mmCIF file of C-alpha atoms in Angstrom:
data_model
loop_
_atom_site.group_PDB
_atom_site.id
_atom_site.type_symbol
_atom_site.label_atom_id
_atom_site.label_comp_id
_atom_site.label_asym_id
_atom_site.label_seq_id
_atom_site.Cartn_x
_atom_site.Cartn_y
_atom_site.Cartn_z
ATOM 1 C CA UNK A 20 -131.480 -51.659 -1.275
ATOM 2 C CA UNK A 21 -129.528 -51.961 1.942
ATOM 3 C CA UNK A 22 -131.938 -53.658 4.271
ATOM 4 C CA UNK A 23 -129.872 -53.052 7.459
ATOM 5 C CA UNK A 24 -129.935 -49.292 7.037
ATOM 6 C CA UNK A 25 -132.704 -46.913 8.056
ATOM 7 C CA UNK A 26 -134.151 -45.163 4.982
ATOM 8 C CA UNK A 27 -132.743 -41.666 5.631
ATOM 9 C CA UNK A 28 -129.408 -43.005 6.882
ATOM 10 C CA UNK A 29 -129.169 -45.208 3.800
ATOM 11 C CA UNK A 30 -128.287 -42.115 1.772
ATOM 12 C CA UNK A 31 -124.974 -42.136 3.610
ATOM 13 C CA UNK A 32 -124.352 -45.872 3.592
ATOM 14 C CA UNK A 33 -126.162 -47.584 0.697
ATOM 15 C CA UNK A 34 -123.350 -47.376 -1.855
ATOM 16 C CA UNK A 35 -120.716 -48.650 0.566
ATOM 17 C CA UNK A 36 -122.984 -51.401 1.855
ATOM 18 C CA UNK A 37 -123.718 -52.774 -1.618
ATOM 19 C CA UNK A 38 -120.005 -52.852 -2.545
ATOM 20 C CA UNK A 39 -119.047 -54.423 0.778
ATOM 21 C CA UNK A 40 -121.795 -57.031 0.701
ATOM 22 C CA UNK A 41 -120.787 -58.073 -2.809
ATOM 23 C CA UNK A 42 -117.128 -58.350 -1.774
ATOM 24 C CA UNK A 43 -118.030 -60.516 1.229
ATOM 25 C CA UNK A 44 -120.261 -62.719 -0.918
ATOM 26 C CA UNK A 45 -117.359 -63.259 -3.318
ATOM 27 C CA UNK A 46 -115.046 -64.191 -0.456
ATOM 28 C CA UNK A 47 -117.617 -66.714 0.813
ATOM 29 C CA UNK A 48 -117.715 -68.375 -2.618
ATOM 30 C CA UNK A 49 -113.928 -68.317 -2.970
ATOM 31 C CA UNK A 50 -113.202 -69.753 0.472
ATOM 32 C CA UNK A 51 -116.081 -72.193 0.647
ATOM 33 C CA UNK A 52 -116.744 -70.918 4.182
ATOM 34 C CA UNK A 53 -120.162 -69.474 4.969
ATOM 35 C CA UNK A 54 -118.795 -67.416 7.867
ATOM 36 C CA UNK A 55 -115.874 -65.030 7.412
ATOM 37 C CA UNK A 56 -113.723 -63.295 10.017
ATOM 38 C CA UNK A 57 -114.200 -59.540 9.648
ATOM 39 C CA UNK A 58 -112.350 -56.727 11.449
ATOM 40 C CA UNK A 59 -114.023 -53.331 11.748
ATOM 41 C CA UNK A 60 -111.505 -50.692 12.837
ATOM 42 C CA UNK A 61 -113.154 -47.622 14.328
ATOM 43 C CA UNK A 62 -116.476 -49.418 13.962
ATOM 44 C CA UNK A 63 -118.104 -47.522 16.814
ATOM 45 C CA UNK A 64 -121.632 -48.573 17.648
ATOM 46 C CA UNK A 65 -121.861 -51.077 14.809
ATOM 47 C CA UNK A 66 -123.385 -49.281 11.806
ATOM 48 C CA UNK A 67 -121.686 -51.825 9.580
ATOM 49 C CA UNK A 68 -120.598 -54.503 12.065
ATOM 50 C CA UNK A 69 -124.125 -55.518 13.031
ATOM 51 C CA UNK A 70 -125.430 -55.798 9.442
ATOM 52 C CA UNK A 71 -122.303 -57.786 8.509
ATOM 53 C CA UNK A 72 -122.938 -60.114 11.451
ATOM 54 C CA UNK A 73 -126.529 -60.526 10.289
ATOM 55 C CA UNK A 74 -125.083 -61.998 7.085
ATOM 56 C CA UNK A 75 -123.581 -64.721 9.267
ATOM 57 C CA UNK A 76 -120.028 -63.439 9.659
ATOM 58 C CA UNK A 77 -117.945 -63.043 12.828
ATOM 59 C CA UNK A 78 -117.059 -59.390 13.416
ATOM 60 C CA UNK A 79 -114.473 -57.866 15.734
ATOM 61 C CA UNK A 80 -114.879 -54.135 16.295
ATOM 62 C CA UNK A 81 -111.924 -52.086 17.498
ATOM 63 C CA UNK A 82 -112.813 -48.627 18.763
ATOM 64 C CA UNK A 83 -111.232 -46.263 21.315
ATOM 65 C CA UNK A 84 -114.595 -45.220 22.814
ATOM 66 C CA UNK A 85 -116.035 -47.292 25.688
ATOM 67 C CA UNK A 86 -119.425 -45.626 25.129
ATOM 68 C CA UNK A 87 -119.457 -46.669 21.474
ATOM 69 C CA UNK A 88 -118.552 -50.229 22.395
ATOM 70 C CA UNK A 89 -121.328 -50.313 24.984
ATOM 71 C CA UNK A 90 -123.789 -49.146 22.318
ATOM 72 C CA UNK A 91 -122.393 -51.806 19.982
ATOM 73 C CA UNK A 92 -123.024 -54.535 22.546
ATOM 74 C CA UNK A 93 -126.612 -53.381 23.035
ATOM 75 C CA UNK A 94 -127.232 -53.044 19.302
ATOM 76 C CA UNK A 95 -125.834 -56.506 18.570
ATOM 77 C CA UNK A 96 -128.018 -58.023 21.279
ATOM 78 C CA UNK A 97 -131.131 -56.327 19.915
ATOM 79 C CA UNK A 98 -130.305 -57.646 16.430
ATOM 80 C CA UNK A 99 -129.788 -61.162 17.757
ATOM 81 C CA UNK A 100 -126.135 -61.353 16.714
ATOM 82 C CA UNK A 101 -124.387 -60.860 20.069
ATOM 83 C CA UNK A 102 -122.615 -64.197 19.633
ATOM 84 C CA UNK A 103 -121.009 -63.009 16.366
ATOM 85 C CA UNK A 104 -119.925 -59.494 17.386
ATOM 86 C CA UNK A 105 -117.018 -58.748 19.700
ATOM 87 C CA UNK A 106 -115.942 -55.244 20.718
ATOM 88 C CA UNK A 107 -112.442 -54.423 21.942
ATOM 89 C CA UNK A 108 -111.053 -51.071 23.006
ATOM 90 C CA UNK A 109 -108.151 -49.854 20.908
ATOM 91 C CA UNK A 110 -107.183 -47.864 17.815
ATOM 92 C CA UNK A 111 -105.583 -48.331 14.398
ATOM 93 C CA UNK A 112 -102.141 -47.314 15.634
ATOM 94 C CA UNK A 113 -101.959 -50.015 18.311
ATOM 95 C CA UNK A 114 -104.141 -52.456 16.398
ATOM 96 C CA UNK A 115 -102.066 -55.562 17.052
ATOM 97 C CA UNK A 116 -102.059 -54.974 20.764
ATOM 98 C CA UNK A 117 -105.688 -56.125 20.690
ATOM 99 C CA UNK A 118 -106.219 -58.244 17.543
ATOM 100 C CA UNK A 119 -104.390 -60.908 15.585
ATOM 101 C CA UNK A 120 -102.097 -59.963 12.713
ATOM 102 C CA UNK A 121 -103.087 -61.693 9.461
ATOM 103 C CA UNK A 122 -106.258 -63.144 10.952
ATOM 104 C CA UNK A 123 -109.086 -61.632 8.908
ATOM 105 C CA UNK A 124 -110.793 -62.230 5.577
ATOM 106 C CA UNK A 125 -111.969 -58.625 5.407
ATOM 107 C CA UNK A 126 -111.060 -55.385 7.145
ATOM 108 C CA UNK A 127 -113.276 -52.311 7.336
ATOM 109 C CA UNK A 128 -111.529 -48.985 7.816
ATOM 110 C CA UNK A 129 -114.340 -46.422 7.684
ATOM 111 C CA UNK A 130 -113.858 -42.864 8.895
ATOM 112 C CA UNK A 131 -110.509 -43.666 10.482
ATOM 113 C CA UNK A 132 -107.864 -42.548 8.007
ATOM 114 C CA UNK A 133 -108.840 -38.882 8.383
ATOM 115 C CA UNK A 134 -107.693 -38.936 11.999
ATOM 116 C CA UNK A 135 -104.433 -40.907 12.002
ATOM 117 C CA UNK A 136 -101.150 -38.990 12.080
ATOM 118 C CA UNK A 137 -99.684 -40.934 9.153
ATOM 119 C CA UNK A 138 -102.345 -42.159 6.689
ATOM 120 C CA UNK A 139 -99.891 -44.343 4.730
ATOM 121 C CA UNK A 140 -98.817 -46.092 7.924
ATOM 122 C CA UNK A 141 -102.467 -46.415 8.946
ATOM 123 C CA UNK A 142 -103.373 -48.201 5.712
ATOM 124 C CA UNK A 143 -100.357 -50.518 5.956
ATOM 125 C CA UNK A 144 -101.350 -51.358 9.503
ATOM 126 C CA UNK A 145 -104.908 -52.417 8.694
ATOM 127 C CA UNK A 146 -103.705 -54.328 5.612
ATOM 128 C CA UNK A 147 -101.416 -56.340 7.895
ATOM 129 C CA UNK A 148 -104.556 -57.663 9.605
ATOM 130 C CA UNK A 149 -105.640 -59.387 6.372
ATOM 131 C CA UNK A 150 -105.103 -63.024 5.521
ATOM 132 C CA UNK A 151 -103.096 -63.776 2.340
ATOM 133 C CA UNK A 152 -106.370 -63.560 0.438
ATOM 134 C CA UNK A 153 -108.626 -60.798 1.727
ATOM 135 C CA UNK A 154 -110.332 -57.483 1.055
ATOM 136 C CA UNK A 155 -110.075 -53.994 2.534
ATOM 137 C CA UNK A 156 -113.052 -51.627 2.630
ATOM 138 C CA UNK A 157 -111.631 -48.106 2.985
ATOM 139 C CA UNK A 158 -113.930 -45.107 3.436
ATOM 140 C CA UNK A 159 -112.517 -41.620 3.964
ATOM 141 C CA UNK A 160 -113.431 -37.951 3.603
ATOM 142 C CA UNK A 161 -113.192 -36.545 0.081
ATOM 143 C CA UNK A 162 -111.539 -33.204 -0.617
ATOM 144 C CA UNK A 163 -113.932 -32.020 -3.328
ATOM 145 C CA UNK A 164 -117.078 -32.471 -1.256
ATOM 146 C CA UNK A 165 -115.652 -30.278 1.505
ATOM 147 C CA UNK A 166 -114.628 -27.562 -0.935
ATOM 148 C CA UNK A 167 -118.125 -27.467 -2.425
ATOM 149 C CA UNK A 168 -119.753 -27.460 1.009
ATOM 150 C CA UNK A 169 -117.665 -24.472 2.172
ATOM 151 C CA UNK A 170 -118.356 -22.581 -1.049
ATOM 152 C CA UNK A 171 -122.108 -23.178 -0.896
ATOM 153 C CA UNK A 172 -122.069 -21.908 2.689
ATOM 154 C CA UNK A 173 -120.474 -18.686 1.470
ATOM 155 C CA UNK A 174 -117.020 -19.437 2.906
ATOM 156 C CA UNK A 175 -115.125 -18.897 -0.328
ATOM 157 C CA UNK A 176 -111.702 -18.209 1.223
ATOM 158 C CA UNK A 177 -111.961 -21.417 3.249
ATOM 159 C CA UNK A 178 -112.971 -23.365 0.140
ATOM 160 C CA UNK A 179 -109.944 -22.038 -1.722
ATOM 161 C CA UNK A 180 -107.701 -22.766 1.262
ATOM 162 C CA UNK A 181 -108.822 -26.391 1.307
ATOM 163 C CA UNK A 182 -107.997 -26.751 -2.377
ATOM 164 C CA UNK A 183 -104.390 -25.733 -1.778
ATOM 165 C CA UNK A 184 -103.857 -27.356 1.625
ATOM 166 C CA UNK A 185 -101.840 -30.618 1.489
ATOM 167 C CA UNK A 186 -104.236 -32.189 4.000
ATOM 168 C CA UNK A 187 -107.374 -30.739 2.427
ATOM 169 C CA UNK A 188 -108.223 -28.628 5.479
ATOM 170 C CA UNK A 189 -110.114 -25.364 5.150
ATOM 171 C CA UNK A 190 -108.518 -23.705 8.182
ATOM 172 C CA UNK A 191 -107.467 -23.971 11.812
ATOM 173 C CA UNK A 192 -111.031 -24.602 12.921
ATOM 174 C CA UNK A 193 -111.490 -27.570 10.593
ATOM 175 C CA UNK A 194 -112.295 -30.648 12.736
ATOM 176 C CA UNK A 195 -111.052 -33.084 10.058
ATOM 177 C CA UNK A 196 -107.229 -33.502 10.007
ATOM 178 C CA UNK A 197 -107.010 -35.123 6.546
ATOM 179 C CA UNK A 198 -109.110 -35.248 3.384
ATOM 180 C CA UNK A 199 -108.253 -37.133 0.236
ATOM 181 C CA UNK A 200 -108.689 -37.278 -3.507
ATOM 182 C CA UNK A 201 -109.498 -40.598 -5.169
ATOM 183 C CA UNK A 202 -105.967 -40.654 -6.577
ATOM 184 C CA UNK A 203 -104.435 -40.222 -3.121
ATOM 185 C CA UNK A 204 -106.522 -43.016 -1.607
ATOM 186 C CA UNK A 205 -105.828 -45.465 -4.403
ATOM 187 C CA UNK A 206 -102.101 -44.670 -4.117
ATOM 188 C CA UNK A 207 -102.236 -45.432 -0.380
ATOM 189 C CA UNK A 208 -103.990 -48.745 -0.996
ATOM 190 C CA UNK A 209 -101.572 -49.756 -3.753
ATOM 191 C CA UNK A 210 -98.645 -48.594 -1.633
ATOM 192 C CA UNK A 211 -99.738 -51.064 1.033
ATOM 193 C CA UNK A 212 -99.493 -53.884 -1.508
ATOM 194 C CA UNK A 213 -103.148 -54.268 -2.473
ATOM 195 C CA UNK A 214 -104.837 -54.125 -5.834
ATOM 196 C CA UNK A 215 -107.639 -51.568 -6.207
ATOM 197 C CA UNK A 216 -110.820 -53.487 -6.973
ATOM 198 C CA UNK A 217 -113.210 -50.542 -7.139
ATOM 199 C CA UNK A 218 -113.524 -46.826 -6.326
ATOM 200 C CA UNK A 219 -116.855 -45.188 -5.529
ATOM 201 C CA UNK A 220 -117.939 -41.680 -4.696
ATOM 202 C CA UNK A 221 -120.206 -41.578 -1.632
ATOM 203 C CA UNK A 222 -122.757 -38.851 -0.857
ATOM 204 C CA UNK A 223 -122.265 -37.092 -4.173
ATOM 205 C CA UNK A 224 -125.677 -35.406 -3.944
ATOM 206 C CA UNK A 225 -127.076 -36.407 -0.551
ATOM 207 C CA UNK A 226 -125.389 -33.601 1.391
ATOM 208 C CA UNK A 227 -126.409 -30.965 -1.163
ATOM 209 C CA UNK A 228 -130.109 -31.765 -1.433
ATOM 210 C CA UNK A 229 -132.341 -30.107 1.208
ATOM 211 C CA UNK A 230 -133.526 -32.700 3.708
ATOM 212 C CA UNK A 231 -137.062 -31.377 3.658
ATOM 213 C CA UNK A 232 -137.312 -32.175 -0.053
ATOM 214 C CA UNK A 233 -136.156 -35.764 0.480
ATOM 215 C CA UNK A 234 -138.463 -36.272 3.438
ATOM 216 C CA UNK A 235 -141.627 -34.758 1.974
ATOM 217 C CA UNK A 236 -141.587 -35.375 -1.783
ATOM 218 C CA UNK A 237 -143.159 -38.771 -2.618
ATOM 219 C CA UNK A 238 -140.569 -41.115 -4.076
ATOM 220 C CA UNK A 239 -137.739 -38.600 -3.667
ATOM 221 C CA UNK A 240 -135.649 -40.739 -1.287
ATOM 222 C CA UNK A 241 -135.729 -43.806 -3.526
ATOM 223 C CA UNK A 242 -134.979 -41.699 -6.607
ATOM 224 C CA UNK A 243 -132.047 -40.028 -4.855
ATOM 225 C CA UNK A 244 -130.701 -43.401 -3.720
ATOM 226 C CA UNK A 245 -130.750 -44.612 -7.319
ATOM 227 C CA UNK A 246 -129.046 -41.417 -8.490
ATOM 228 C CA UNK A 247 -126.319 -41.837 -5.850
ATOM 229 C CA UNK A 248 -125.764 -45.447 -6.942
ATOM 230 C CA UNK A 249 -125.533 -44.461 -10.606
ATOM 231 C CA UNK A 250 -123.096 -41.592 -9.995
ATOM 232 C CA UNK A 251 -120.958 -43.470 -7.465
ATOM 233 C CA UNK A 252 -119.102 -45.510 -10.072
ATOM 234 C CA UNK A 253 -118.407 -42.606 -12.437
ATOM 235 C CA UNK A 254 -114.912 -41.190 -12.020
ATOM 236 C CA UNK A 255 -116.135 -37.728 -13.021
ATOM 237 C CA UNK A 256 -118.168 -37.551 -9.794
ATOM 238 C CA UNK A 257 -115.438 -38.816 -7.460
ATOM 239 C CA UNK A 258 -113.930 -35.342 -7.282
ATOM 240 C CA UNK A 259 -117.089 -33.845 -5.733
ATOM 241 C CA UNK A 260 -118.112 -36.648 -3.351
ATOM 242 C CA UNK A 261 -118.268 -36.039 0.386
ATOM 243 C CA UNK A 262 -116.604 -39.408 0.951
ATOM 244 C CA UNK A 263 -114.624 -41.834 -1.163
ATOM 245 C CA UNK A 264 -114.755 -45.611 -0.910
ATOM 246 C CA UNK A 265 -111.924 -47.811 -2.145
ATOM 247 C CA UNK A 266 -112.106 -51.591 -2.202
ATOM 248 C CA UNK A 267 -108.624 -53.050 -1.962
ATOM 249 C CA UNK A 268 -107.866 -56.711 -2.625
ATOM 250 C CA UNK A 269 -104.790 -58.804 -1.927
ATOM 251 C CA UNK A 270 -102.981 -59.977 -5.035
ATOM 252 C CA UNK A 271 -104.326 -63.488 -4.570
ATOM 253 C CA UNK A 272 -107.981 -62.444 -4.732
ATOM 254 C CA UNK A 273 -109.783 -62.887 -8.033
ATOM 255 C CA UNK A 274 -111.242 -59.472 -8.838
ATOM 256 C CA UNK A 275 -114.104 -61.015 -10.752
#
C-alpha cells in the first residue's frame, strides 16, 4: 500500500497515491530522467509533496498559507528531502506570478478546484504549467458523496438542495463553493486540452464506515483499503464518492 501515508489517513489518500505514483513512474520511463519536476498547487503542508520527493522528484508547492508552507518546510526536513521540496506563497489564479509556465512534468491540483471562482479557468491555468508531455492529477469534491452524507445525517432538504444546485451546494452554510460529478470533471480536463487517462472514486466507503469499527476490528483497515481500491475504478461508484480523481494527460503522452 501507500508507504508514505499513515494507516488511518491512507483511507483518504491510498487510491490517489497509487494512481499518481504509477503515472510518475511512467513519465520517468518515457523521459529517461530519474527525477521529474512536479508542481503541487494548494499542496499545503506536503501530504503528497513530501512522498513524491521521497521518490526522488523535485517538487514545488504553491499555497496561499504561510503556516502551511512553514509546516511543509519542517516536514520535508524531517523526511530528509528538504533539498527537493520548495514552497512558494501563491494561489492557482496567480500561478504564473510565482512559477514557470510550461515547466513541469506533472501538476497536482488536489482540493483546489472547489474553491476557485471559475473552475474551467482554474483547470486551464494549471494545465498551462505542464510541459508538452505531462500529466495532471486532479482531485476534487464529489457531489454524490455530499448528498449521501447530508441524507445520512438526517438533513434531507439539504441533500435534495445539493442535487439540484448547479454548484452542488446544500445551502448557504455549505463551506464548499463547488462540487462536481465525474462527467463535469472529465469535461473540464478535456476542455483544457488534455486526454482523460483514468477516473477514480475516492472515499467511497471510508466516510460512511464508523471509525471505531475500523480502528478496533482486526484486519478491518486493510480490508477496507482493498475494498476502496476495488470500487475506485468502477464507474457505478463514482457517483457516490466523497472525492473524484481524474488523471489528465497531454496528447503526446502514451496512455499505456
